[in-house]
Amino acid sequence: RRVLFRSGIGLETADDDLRKNIINKGFTFNDYKKATDIMQKHNIKIKTYVLVKPPFLSEKQAINDSIGTIEKIKNITDIVSLNPVNVQSNTLVNYLWRHERYSSPWLFSVVQILVEGKKILGDKRIKCDIVGGGSIRGAHNCGECDRDYLQAISDFSLKQDTRVFNNLKCSCSDKWFDQLDLEDLGFGSLAKMYERSEERRVGK
């Protein structure tokens, strides 16, 4: 009798340059495809982890990279799991964050990737478990709306129904839109200003 397994692979991105030079994973997208070919032949289900906003990417680049990765693996993987970067001590990301050259992704960005990813994947599952969500070191918005967005993301991961996002609103979305529009003109400046406002809000 054949036993069904599920294997998780931390692909992170379908972009070989990002994976090699920024994430340092040590394998290529072609290696991923070879491995998944073998697993599919043995009836092993595949769960692929996608990293949201590795260092040195702008918010818009990070969104496009995650959506582009989902598009490239839609016929390979059975489940996609998004992993927004959170700032951990003694890491390059922590160094960049402390020097105001990195901020974790907005929850708005995570929602956009989930919505677009679901369109791409159809009946296949896409989910997101956010570590440190709502904190200044994790994926967050303004603080006032974080709990609602985190709950909606959790609900979507269970139900796979994008309508859970329909009634979400917050005025801080204007800052997110501004960042997407302007960040390429001065990378990090808007993220820096936002982080400083957050630190003032929480008294850090």
PDB file of C-alpha atoms in Angstrom:
ATOM      1  CA  ARG A   1       0.000   0.000   0.000  1.00  0.00           C
ATOM      2  CA  ARG A   2       1.363   3.413  -0.998  1.00  0.00           C
ATOM      3  CA  VAL A   3       1.841   5.915   1.799  1.00  0.00           C
ATOM      4  CA  LEU A   4       1.221   9.577   0.959  1.00  0.00           C
ATOM      5  CA  PHE A   5       3.801  12.065   2.172  1.00  0.00           C
ATOM      6  CA  ARG A   6       4.106  15.823   1.967  1.00  0.00           C
ATOM      7  CA  SER A   7       7.514  17.456   1.624  1.00  0.00           C
ATOM      8  CA  GLY A   8       8.230  21.124   2.304  1.00  0.00           C
ATOM      9  CA  ILE A   9      10.887  22.957   0.304  1.00  0.00           C
ATOM     10  CA  GLY A  10      12.185  26.413   1.157  1.00  0.00           C
ATOM     11  CA  LEU A  11      12.467  27.691  -2.389  1.00  0.00           C
ATOM     12  CA  GLU A  12      11.990  31.307  -1.179  1.00  0.00           C
ATOM     13  CA  THR A  13      12.073  32.762  -4.712  1.00  0.00           C
ATOM     14  CA  ALA A  14      12.164  31.551  -8.297  1.00  0.00           C
ATOM     15  CA  ASP A  15      14.859  34.137  -9.046  1.00  0.00           C
ATOM     16  CA  ASP A  16      18.244  32.381  -9.017  1.00  0.00           C
ATOM     17  CA  ASP A  17      20.179  35.626  -8.551  1.00  0.00           C
ATOM     18  CA  LEU A  18      18.190  36.561  -5.439  1.00  0.00           C
ATOM     19  CA  ARG A  19      18.440  33.074  -4.004  1.00  0.00           C
ATOM     20  CA  LYS A  20      22.194  32.849  -4.552  1.00  0.00           C
ATOM     21  CA  ASN A  21      23.384  36.373  -3.794  1.00  0.00           C
ATOM     22  CA  ILE A  22      20.897  37.621  -1.198  1.00  0.00           C
ATOM     23  CA  ILE A  23      19.242  34.615   0.449  1.00  0.00           C
ATOM     24  CA  ASN A  24      22.214  32.249   0.046  1.00  0.00           C
ATOM     25  CA  LYS A  25      20.181  29.053  -0.300  1.00  0.00           C
ATOM     26  CA  GLY A  26      22.810  27.070  -2.209  1.00  0.00           C
ATOM     27  CA  PHE A  27      20.621  25.557  -4.927  1.00  0.00           C
ATOM     28  CA  THR A  28      19.044  26.642  -8.202  1.00  0.00           C
ATOM     29  CA  PHE A  29      15.470  26.776  -9.422  1.00  0.00           C
ATOM     30  CA  ASN A  30      16.359  23.928 -11.760  1.00  0.00           C
ATOM     31  CA  ASP A  31      17.462  21.879  -8.729  1.00  0.00           C
ATOM     32  CA  TYR A  32      14.044  22.566  -7.192  1.00  0.00           C
ATOM     33  CA  LYS A  33      12.304  21.351 -10.343  1.00  0.00           C
ATOM     34  CA  LYS A  34      14.417  18.179 -10.475  1.00  0.00           C
ATOM     35  CA  ALA A  35      13.621  17.399  -6.836  1.00  0.00           C
ATOM     36  CA  THR A  36       9.899  18.005  -7.291  1.00  0.00           C
ATOM     37  CA  ASP A  37       9.859  15.815 -10.423  1.00  0.00           C
ATOM     38  CA  ILE A  38      11.172  12.934  -8.319  1.00  0.00           C
ATOM     39  CA  MET A  39       8.663  13.583  -5.539  1.00  0.00           C
ATOM     40  CA  GLN A  40       5.732  13.738  -7.940  1.00  0.00           C
ATOM     41  CA  LYS A  41       6.737  10.359  -9.429  1.00  0.00           C
ATOM     42  CA  HIS A  42       6.493   8.894  -5.929  1.00  0.00           C
ATOM     43  CA  ASN A  43       3.161  10.554  -5.130  1.00  0.00           C
ATOM     44  CA  ILE A  44       4.703  12.931  -2.607  1.00  0.00           C
ATOM     45  CA  LYS A  45       2.787  16.176  -2.184  1.00  0.00           C
ATOM     46  CA  ILE A  46       4.836  19.378  -2.329  1.00  0.00           C
ATOM     47  CA  LYS A  47       4.610  22.417  -0.094  1.00  0.00           C
ATOM     48  CA  THR A  48       6.748  25.343  -1.256  1.00  0.00           C
ATOM     49  CA  TYR A  49       7.821  28.159   1.041  1.00  0.00           C
ATOM     50  CA  VAL A  50       8.118  31.627  -0.494  1.00  0.00           C
ATOM     51  CA  LEU A  51      10.018  34.381   1.333  1.00  0.00           C
ATOM     52  CA  VAL A  52       8.317  37.776   1.301  1.00  0.00           C
ATOM     53  CA  LYS A  53      10.700  40.743   1.128  1.00  0.00           C
ATOM     54  CA  PRO A  54      14.259  39.503   1.481  1.00  0.00           C
ATOM     55  CA  PRO A  55      16.795  42.267   2.205  1.00  0.00           C
ATOM     56  CA  PHE A  56      17.760  44.734  -0.533  1.00  0.00           C
ATOM     57  CA  LEU A  57      14.363  44.536  -2.243  1.00  0.00           C
ATOM     58  CA  SER A  58      11.940  47.435  -2.205  1.00  0.00           C
ATOM     59  CA  GLU A  59       8.351  46.786  -1.158  1.00  0.00           C
ATOM     60  CA  LYS A  60       7.145  46.758  -4.753  1.00  0.00           C
ATOM     61  CA  GLN A  61       9.988  44.489  -5.881  1.00  0.00           C
ATOM     62  CA  ALA A  62       9.181  42.108  -3.040  1.00  0.00           C
ATOM     63  CA  ILE A  63       5.505  41.934  -4.014  1.00  0.00           C
ATOM     64  CA  ASN A  64       6.364  41.325  -7.664  1.00  0.00           C
ATOM     65  CA  ASP A  65       8.967  38.703  -6.785  1.00  0.00           C
ATOM     66  CA  SER A  66       6.553  36.694  -4.628  1.00  0.00           C
ATOM     67  CA  ILE A  67       3.753  36.858  -7.201  1.00  0.00           C
ATOM     68  CA  GLY A  68       6.196  35.983  -9.995  1.00  0.00           C
ATOM     69  CA  THR A  69       7.470  33.011  -7.993  1.00  0.00           C
ATOM     70  CA  ILE A  70       3.930  31.717  -7.456  1.00  0.00           C
ATOM     71  CA  GLU A  71       3.299  32.001 -11.194  1.00  0.00           C
ATOM     72  CA  LYS A  72       6.408  29.922 -11.959  1.00  0.00           C
ATOM     73  CA  ILE A  73       5.585  27.139  -9.488  1.00  0.00           C
ATOM     74  CA  LYS A  74       1.814  26.958  -9.974  1.00  0.00           C
ATOM     75  CA  ASN A  75       2.039  23.685 -11.935  1.00  0.00           C
ATOM     76  CA  ILE A  76       4.655  22.181  -9.606  1.00  0.00           C
ATOM     77  CA  THR A  77       3.627  22.732  -6.007  1.00  0.00           C
ATOM     78  CA  ASP A  78       0.478  21.624  -4.206  1.00  0.00           C
ATOM     79  CA  ILE A  79       0.613  24.276  -1.475  1.00  0.00           C
ATOM     80  CA  VAL A  80       2.325  27.663  -1.231  1.00  0.00           C
ATOM     81  CA  SER A  81       3.282  29.016   2.178  1.00  0.00           C
ATOM     82  CA  LEU A  82       4.288  32.682   2.378  1.00  0.00           C
ATOM     83  CA  ASN A  83       6.919  33.646   4.936  1.00  0.00           C
ATOM     84  CA  PRO A  84       7.233  37.412   5.488  1.00  0.00           C
ATOM     85  CA  VAL A  85      10.688  38.312   6.791  1.00  0.00           C
ATOM     86  CA  ASN A  86      10.936  39.300  10.442  1.00  0.00           C
ATOM     87  CA  VAL A  87      13.972  40.934  12.020  1.00  0.00           C
ATOM     88  CA  GLN A  88      16.009  38.491  14.124  1.00  0.00           C
ATOM     89  CA  SER A  89      19.003  39.389  16.282  1.00  0.00           C
ATOM     90  CA  ASN A  90      22.551  38.758  15.030  1.00  0.00           C
ATOM     91  CA  THR A  91      21.542  38.725  11.363  1.00  0.00           C
ATOM     92  CA  LEU A  92      22.252  40.872   8.335  1.00  0.00           C
ATOM     93  CA  VAL A  93      18.592  41.876   8.317  1.00  0.00           C
ATOM     94  CA  ASN A  94      18.942  43.130  11.894  1.00  0.00           C
ATOM     95  CA  TYR A  95      22.024  45.157  10.934  1.00  0.00           C
ATOM     96  CA  LEU A  96      20.194  46.731   7.986  1.00  0.00           C
ATOM     97  CA  TRP A  97      17.109  47.409  10.110  1.00  0.00           C
ATOM     98  CA  ARG A  98      19.115  49.131  12.836  1.00  0.00           C
ATOM     99  CA  HIS A  99      20.807  51.298  10.195  1.00  0.00           C
ATOM    100  CA  GLU A 100      17.397  52.178   8.745  1.00  0.00           C
ATOM    101  CA  ARG A 101      17.974  50.299   5.499  1.00  0.00           C
ATOM    102  CA  TYR A 102      15.324  47.635   5.921  1.00  0.00           C
ATOM    103  CA  SER A 103      11.752  47.315   7.153  1.00  0.00           C
ATOM    104  CA  SER A 104       9.613  44.176   7.263  1.00  0.00           C
ATOM    105  CA  PRO A 105       6.791  43.998   4.720  1.00  0.00           C
ATOM    106  CA  TRP A 106       3.481  45.760   5.165  1.00  0.00           C
ATOM    107  CA  LEU A 107       0.473  43.566   5.884  1.00  0.00           C
ATOM    108  CA  PHE A 108      -1.124  45.259   2.864  1.00  0.00           C
ATOM    109  CA  SER A 109       1.621  43.673   0.749  1.00  0.00           C
ATOM    110  CA  VAL A 110       0.995  40.236   2.239  1.00  0.00           C
ATOM    111  CA  VAL A 111      -2.710  40.534   1.480  1.00  0.00           C
ATOM    112  CA  GLN A 112      -2.015  41.590  -2.105  1.00  0.00           C
ATOM    113  CA  ILE A 113       0.262  38.590  -2.637  1.00  0.00           C
ATOM    114  CA  LEU A 114      -2.332  36.232  -1.149  1.00  0.00           C
ATOM    115  CA  VAL A 115      -5.129  37.609  -3.321  1.00  0.00           C
ATOM    116  CA  GLU A 116      -3.081  37.538  -6.531  1.00  0.00           C
ATOM    117  CA  GLY A 117      -1.565  34.187  -5.599  1.00  0.00           C
ATOM    118  CA  LYS A 118      -4.988  32.647  -5.120  1.00  0.00           C
ATOM    119  CA  LYS A 119      -6.013  33.819  -8.588  1.00  0.00           C
ATOM    120  CA  ILE A 120      -2.936  32.110 -10.011  1.00  0.00           C
ATOM    121  CA  LEU A 121      -3.232  28.866  -8.027  1.00  0.00           C
ATOM    122  CA  GLY A 122      -6.976  28.321  -8.322  1.00  0.00           C
ATOM    123  CA  ASP A 123      -7.989  25.289  -6.239  1.00  0.00           C
ATOM    124  CA  LYS A 124      -4.517  24.865  -4.777  1.00  0.00           C
ATOM    125  CA  ARG A 125      -3.901  26.252  -1.301  1.00  0.00           C
ATOM    126  CA  ILE A 126      -1.893  29.337  -0.426  1.00  0.00           C
ATOM    127  CA  LYS A 127      -1.369  30.300   3.201  1.00  0.00           C
ATOM    128  CA  CYS A 128       0.641  32.565   5.431  1.00  0.00           C
ATOM    129  CA  ASP A 129       1.804  32.101   9.015  1.00  0.00           C
ATOM    130  CA  ILE A 130       3.290  35.399  10.158  1.00  0.00           C
ATOM    131  CA  VAL A 131       6.016  35.305  12.812  1.00  0.00           C
ATOM    132  CA  GLY A 132       6.161  38.534  14.792  1.00  0.00           C
ATOM    133  CA  GLY A 133       3.174  39.979  12.968  1.00  0.00           C
ATOM    134  CA  GLY A 134       2.034  43.353  14.261  1.00  0.00           C
ATOM    135  CA  SER A 135       5.389  44.158  15.854  1.00  0.00           C
ATOM    136  CA  ILE A 136       7.896  46.648  14.501  1.00  0.00           C
ATOM    137  CA  ARG A 137      10.240  43.744  13.685  1.00  0.00           C
ATOM    138  CA  GLY A 138       7.589  41.753  11.824  1.00  0.00           C
ATOM    139  CA  ALA A 139       5.084  42.346   9.051  1.00  0.00           C
ATOM    140  CA  HIS A 140       2.860  45.209  10.183  1.00  0.00           C
ATOM    141  CA  ASN A 141       0.852  48.252   9.185  1.00  0.00           C
ATOM    142  CA  CYS A 142       0.225  51.266  11.421  1.00  0.00           C
ATOM    143  CA  GLY A 143      -0.527  49.336  14.588  1.00  0.00           C
ATOM    144  CA  GLU A 144      -4.170  50.358  14.745  1.00  0.00           C
ATOM    145  CA  CYS A 145      -5.310  47.960  12.049  1.00  0.00           C
ATOM    146  CA  ASP A 146      -2.733  45.189  12.501  1.00  0.00           C
ATOM    147  CA  ARG A 147      -4.942  42.871  14.546  1.00  0.00           C
ATOM    148  CA  ASP A 148      -7.750  42.967  11.975  1.00  0.00           C
ATOM    149  CA  TYR A 149      -5.385  42.276   9.091  1.00  0.00           C
ATOM    150  CA  LEU A 150      -3.599  39.465  10.921  1.00  0.00           C
ATOM    151  CA  GLN A 151      -6.921  37.840  11.766  1.00  0.00           C
ATOM    152  CA  ALA A 152      -8.086  38.113   8.145  1.00  0.00           C
ATOM    153  CA  ILE A 153      -4.831  36.550   6.916  1.00  0.00           C
ATOM    154  CA  SER A 154      -5.287  33.705   9.400  1.00  0.00           C
ATOM    155  CA  ASP A 155      -8.919  33.233   8.328  1.00  0.00           C
ATOM    156  CA  PHE A 156      -7.948  33.204   4.670  1.00  0.00           C
ATOM    157  CA  SER A 157      -5.257  30.588   5.292  1.00  0.00           C
ATOM    158  CA  LEU A 158      -7.971  28.299   6.688  1.00  0.00           C
ATOM    159  CA  LYS A 159     -10.890  29.118   4.373  1.00  0.00           C
ATOM    160  CA  GLN A 160      -9.134  30.093   1.114  1.00  0.00           C
ATOM    161  CA  ASP A 161     -11.783  32.768   0.574  1.00  0.00           C
ATOM    162  CA  THR A 162     -10.441  36.188  -0.432  1.00  0.00           C
ATOM    163  CA  ARG A 163     -13.712  37.810   0.660  1.00  0.00           C
ATOM    164  CA  VAL A 164     -12.327  37.905   4.211  1.00  0.00           C
ATOM    165  CA  PHE A 165     -10.301  40.912   3.034  1.00  0.00           C
ATOM    166  CA  ASN A 166     -13.215  42.833   1.539  1.00  0.00           C
ATOM    167  CA  ASN A 167     -14.138  44.984   4.535  1.00  0.00           C
ATOM    168  CA  LEU A 168     -10.612  45.789   5.698  1.00  0.00           C
ATOM    169  CA  LYS A 169      -9.749  49.481   5.646  1.00  0.00           C
ATOM    170  CA  CYS A 170      -7.268  51.809   7.267  1.00  0.00           C
ATOM    171  CA  SER A 171      -6.056  55.304   6.442  1.00  0.00           C
ATOM    172  CA  CYS A 172      -2.455  54.080   6.699  1.00  0.00           C
ATOM    173  CA  SER A 173      -2.940  52.436   3.308  1.00  0.00           C
ATOM    174  CA  ASP A 174      -2.162  55.875   1.860  1.00  0.00           C
ATOM    175  CA  LYS A 175       1.382  55.579   3.226  1.00  0.00           C
ATOM    176  CA  TRP A 176       1.692  52.126   1.678  1.00  0.00           C
ATOM    177  CA  PHE A 177       0.560  53.395  -1.720  1.00  0.00           C
ATOM    178  CA  ASP A 178       2.962  56.335  -1.427  1.00  0.00           C
ATOM    179  CA  GLN A 179       5.831  54.000  -0.654  1.00  0.00           C
ATOM    180  CA  LEU A 180       5.071  51.805  -3.667  1.00  0.00           C
ATOM    181  CA  ASP A 181       4.935  54.874  -5.889  1.00  0.00           C
ATOM    182  CA  LEU A 182       7.992  56.706  -4.579  1.00  0.00           C
ATOM    183  CA  GLU A 183      10.426  54.251  -2.983  1.00  0.00           C
ATOM    184  CA  ASP A 184      12.469  53.731  -6.150  1.00  0.00           C
ATOM    185  CA  LEU A 185      13.297  57.450  -6.111  1.00  0.00           C
ATOM    186  CA  GLY A 186      14.899  57.227  -2.686  1.00  0.00           C
ATOM    187  CA  PHE A 187      15.116  53.670  -1.422  1.00  0.00           C
ATOM    188  CA  GLY A 188      14.571  53.321   2.302  1.00  0.00           C
ATOM    189  CA  SER A 189      13.547  56.920   3.012  1.00  0.00           C
ATOM    190  CA  LEU A 190       9.812  56.305   3.357  1.00  0.00           C
ATOM    191  CA  ALA A 191      10.379  53.059   5.239  1.00  0.00           C
ATOM    192  CA  LYS A 192      12.721  54.933   7.579  1.00  0.00           C
ATOM    193  CA  MET A 193      10.180  57.670   8.206  1.00  0.00           C
ATOM    194  CA  TYR A 194       7.484  55.095   8.900  1.00  0.00           C
ATOM    195  CA  GLU A 195       9.683  53.134  11.311  1.00  0.00           C
ATOM    196  CA  ARG A 196      10.497  56.314  13.230  1.00  0.00           C
ATOM    197  CA  SER A 197       6.816  57.159  13.537  1.00  0.00           C
ATOM    198  CA  GLU A 198       6.171  53.630  14.796  1.00  0.00           C
ATOM    199  CA  GLU A 199       8.907  53.921  17.384  1.00  0.00           C
ATOM    200  CA  ARG A 200       7.386  57.176  18.636  1.00  0.00           C
ATOM    201  CA  ARG A 201       3.947  55.554  18.769  1.00  0.00           C
ATOM    202  CA  VAL A 202       5.074  52.617  20.920  1.00  0.00           C
ATOM    203  CA  GLY A 203       7.474  54.725  22.976  1.00  0.00           C
ATOM    204  CA  LYS A 204      10.725  53.115  21.844  1.00  0.00           C
TER     205      LYS A 204
END
